[in-house]
């Protein structure tokens, strides 16, 4: 039996909520919901398949590798199995799983990554927007606390020449992540809408860091 797109999206939302009910706070259902909403916002100004965008946004972190022993293929496998169960067209499944496999920041270190699509650009921008600004700051420190990392250590400098392996294995203080990822995202946005929103959120992070260091040094 074929279900409508609206029914498929509702089924996907229910599935993701169940799968991520015990997830770390920065990668839980609410993260997915924000990325989904941002994707729909960006997609209004792009010529894209909204079903692909919606499914990819909802399923992009169904099995984040950092919570699954580094398994970078698990998320796409889970998404594919779910979509096959709901008789989704094979071309849509392939597109969604390619987005899941290729959209993460860590893959930007791999110059051999060849897959791209307008749909991936939309979801990638939406995901990166959730990594910056006020929510991005909150998520960053939430994950740092989850991993029991120091807030800041002036003796440990950010690694500005990271490889993919360096990025995946980093145990640096949380504040370093701003320089190793978050402050870089503004210039990696694909869409005009993403660029516009990212600029505002980037400025907010710069203000936060200025205040952070002033408080750290006892100046304020």
PDB file of C-alpha atoms in Angstrom, residues 92-189:
ATOM      1  CA  UNK A  92      14.175   8.886  -3.391  1.00  0.00           C
ATOM      2  CA  UNK A  93      15.731   6.369  -0.986  1.00  0.00           C
ATOM      3  CA  UNK A  94      19.034   6.547  -2.852  1.00  0.00           C
ATOM      4  CA  UNK A  95      18.989  10.343  -2.808  1.00  0.00           C
ATOM      5  CA  UNK A  96      18.153  10.534   0.907  1.00  0.00           C
ATOM      6  CA  UNK A  97      20.841   8.029   1.891  1.00  0.00           C
ATOM      7  CA  UNK A  98      23.437   9.824  -0.232  1.00  0.00           C
ATOM      8  CA  UNK A  99      22.618  13.041   1.608  1.00  0.00           C
ATOM      9  CA  UNK A 100      22.950  11.303   4.973  1.00  0.00           C
ATOM     10  CA  UNK A 101      26.290   9.818   3.937  1.00  0.00           C
ATOM     11  CA  UNK A 102      27.802  13.044   2.610  1.00  0.00           C
ATOM     12  CA  UNK A 103      26.396  16.107   4.403  1.00  0.00           C
ATOM     13  CA  UNK A 104      28.283  16.133   7.702  1.00  0.00           C
ATOM     14  CA  UNK A 105      31.044  18.641   8.481  1.00  0.00           C
ATOM     15  CA  UNK A 106      33.645  15.897   8.915  1.00  0.00           C
ATOM     16  CA  UNK A 107      33.178  14.937   5.262  1.00  0.00           C
ATOM     17  CA  UNK A 108      34.355  18.401   4.234  1.00  0.00           C
ATOM     18  CA  UNK A 109      37.859  17.151   5.050  1.00  0.00           C
ATOM     19  CA  UNK A 110      37.512  14.483   2.329  1.00  0.00           C
ATOM     20  CA  UNK A 111      38.313  16.134  -0.973  1.00  0.00           C
ATOM     21  CA  UNK A 112      37.208  13.003  -2.853  1.00  0.00           C
ATOM     22  CA  UNK A 113      33.552  13.387  -1.858  1.00  0.00           C
ATOM     23  CA  UNK A 114      31.753  13.728  -5.174  1.00  0.00           C
ATOM     24  CA  UNK A 115      28.037  13.613  -4.349  1.00  0.00           C
ATOM     25  CA  UNK A 116      26.085  16.829  -4.191  1.00  0.00           C
ATOM     26  CA  UNK A 117      22.560  18.023  -4.904  1.00  0.00           C
ATOM     27  CA  UNK A 118      20.442  21.088  -4.257  1.00  0.00           C
ATOM     28  CA  UNK A 119      18.507  19.051  -1.707  1.00  0.00           C
ATOM     29  CA  UNK A 120      21.699  18.204   0.170  1.00  0.00           C
ATOM     30  CA  UNK A 121      22.750  21.851   0.119  1.00  0.00           C
ATOM     31  CA  UNK A 122      19.459  22.826   1.765  1.00  0.00           C
ATOM     32  CA  UNK A 123      19.623  20.201   4.517  1.00  0.00           C
ATOM     33  CA  UNK A 124      23.336  20.786   5.056  1.00  0.00           C
ATOM     34  CA  UNK A 125      22.744  24.512   5.543  1.00  0.00           C
ATOM     35  CA  UNK A 126      19.890  23.805   7.957  1.00  0.00           C
ATOM     36  CA  UNK A 127      22.031  21.417   9.986  1.00  0.00           C
ATOM     37  CA  UNK A 128      24.937  23.849  10.095  1.00  0.00           C
ATOM     38  CA  UNK A 129      22.670  26.675  11.208  1.00  0.00           C
ATOM     39  CA  UNK A 130      21.774  24.593  14.244  1.00  0.00           C
ATOM     40  CA  UNK A 131      25.486  24.378  15.080  1.00  0.00           C
ATOM     41  CA  UNK A 132      25.928  28.156  15.360  1.00  0.00           C
ATOM     42  CA  UNK A 133      24.315  31.075  17.165  1.00  0.00           C
ATOM     43  CA  UNK A 134      22.734  30.755  20.614  1.00  0.00           C
ATOM     44  CA  UNK A 135      21.577  27.178  20.104  1.00  0.00           C
ATOM     45  CA  UNK A 136      24.906  26.232  18.577  1.00  0.00           C
ATOM     46  CA  UNK A 137      26.701  27.526  21.675  1.00  0.00           C
ATOM     47  CA  UNK A 138      24.322  25.601  23.939  1.00  0.00           C
ATOM     48  CA  UNK A 139      24.758  22.394  21.930  1.00  0.00           C
ATOM     49  CA  UNK A 140      28.529  22.787  21.881  1.00  0.00           C
ATOM     50  CA  UNK A 141      28.829  23.014  25.654  1.00  0.00           C
ATOM     51  CA  UNK A 142      26.185  20.343  26.192  1.00  0.00           C
ATOM     52  CA  UNK A 143      28.246  17.874  24.162  1.00  0.00           C
ATOM     53  CA  UNK A 144      31.456  18.999  25.854  1.00  0.00           C
ATOM     54  CA  UNK A 145      29.857  18.247  29.203  1.00  0.00           C
ATOM     55  CA  UNK A 146      28.599  14.910  27.895  1.00  0.00           C
ATOM     56  CA  UNK A 147      32.224  14.038  27.015  1.00  0.00           C
ATOM     57  CA  UNK A 148      33.565  15.555  30.270  1.00  0.00           C
ATOM     58  CA  UNK A 149      35.772  18.025  28.430  1.00  0.00           C
ATOM     59  CA  UNK A 150      37.271  21.174  29.895  1.00  0.00           C
ATOM     60  CA  UNK A 151      35.493  24.411  29.069  1.00  0.00           C
ATOM     61  CA  UNK A 152      38.758  26.077  28.120  1.00  0.00           C
ATOM     62  CA  UNK A 153      42.479  25.551  28.578  1.00  0.00           C
ATOM     63  CA  UNK A 154      44.671  28.411  27.321  1.00  0.00           C
ATOM     64  CA  UNK A 155      47.597  26.005  27.008  1.00  0.00           C
ATOM     65  CA  UNK A 156      45.778  23.872  24.423  1.00  0.00           C
ATOM     66  CA  UNK A 157      45.521  25.812  21.188  1.00  0.00           C
ATOM     67  CA  UNK A 158      42.898  25.112  18.505  1.00  0.00           C
ATOM     68  CA  UNK A 159      44.072  22.872  15.675  1.00  0.00           C
ATOM     69  CA  UNK A 160      43.494  24.944  12.558  1.00  0.00           C
ATOM     70  CA  UNK A 161      44.919  22.312  10.202  1.00  0.00           C
ATOM     71  CA  UNK A 162      42.818  19.320  11.175  1.00  0.00           C
ATOM     72  CA  UNK A 163      42.455  16.146   9.173  1.00  0.00           C
ATOM     73  CA  UNK A 164      39.249  14.129   9.240  1.00  0.00           C
ATOM     74  CA  UNK A 165      40.885  11.735  11.717  1.00  0.00           C
ATOM     75  CA  UNK A 166      41.990  14.651  13.923  1.00  0.00           C
ATOM     76  CA  UNK A 167      38.459  16.003  13.955  1.00  0.00           C
ATOM     77  CA  UNK A 168      36.854  12.652  14.809  1.00  0.00           C
ATOM     78  CA  UNK A 169      39.344  11.893  17.582  1.00  0.00           C
ATOM     79  CA  UNK A 170      39.663  15.335  19.149  1.00  0.00           C
ATOM     80  CA  UNK A 171      39.370  15.611  22.935  1.00  0.00           C
ATOM     81  CA  UNK A 172      40.214  19.315  23.048  1.00  0.00           C
ATOM     82  CA  UNK A 173      38.478  21.808  25.354  1.00  0.00           C
ATOM     83  CA  UNK A 174      35.037  22.874  24.220  1.00  0.00           C
ATOM     84  CA  UNK A 175      36.032  26.454  23.390  1.00  0.00           C
ATOM     85  CA  UNK A 176      38.474  25.142  20.774  1.00  0.00           C
ATOM     86  CA  UNK A 177      35.531  23.738  18.792  1.00  0.00           C
ATOM     87  CA  UNK A 178      34.475  27.283  17.947  1.00  0.00           C
ATOM     88  CA  UNK A 179      37.688  27.797  15.980  1.00  0.00           C
ATOM     89  CA  UNK A 180      37.914  24.278  14.591  1.00  0.00           C
ATOM     90  CA  UNK A 181      34.322  24.230  13.279  1.00  0.00           C
ATOM     91  CA  UNK A 182      31.657  26.694  14.394  1.00  0.00           C
ATOM     92  CA  UNK A 183      33.285  29.932  13.243  1.00  0.00           C
ATOM     93  CA  UNK A 184      34.071  28.330   9.875  1.00  0.00           C
ATOM     94  CA  UNK A 185      30.483  27.471   9.003  1.00  0.00           C
ATOM     95  CA  UNK A 186      29.401  30.983   7.951  1.00  0.00           C
ATOM     96  CA  UNK A 187      31.609  30.750   4.878  1.00  0.00           C
ATOM     97  CA  UNK A 188      30.509  27.224   4.020  1.00  0.00           C
ATOM     98  CA  UNK A 189      26.802  27.943   3.512  1.00  0.00           C
TER      99      UNK A 189
END
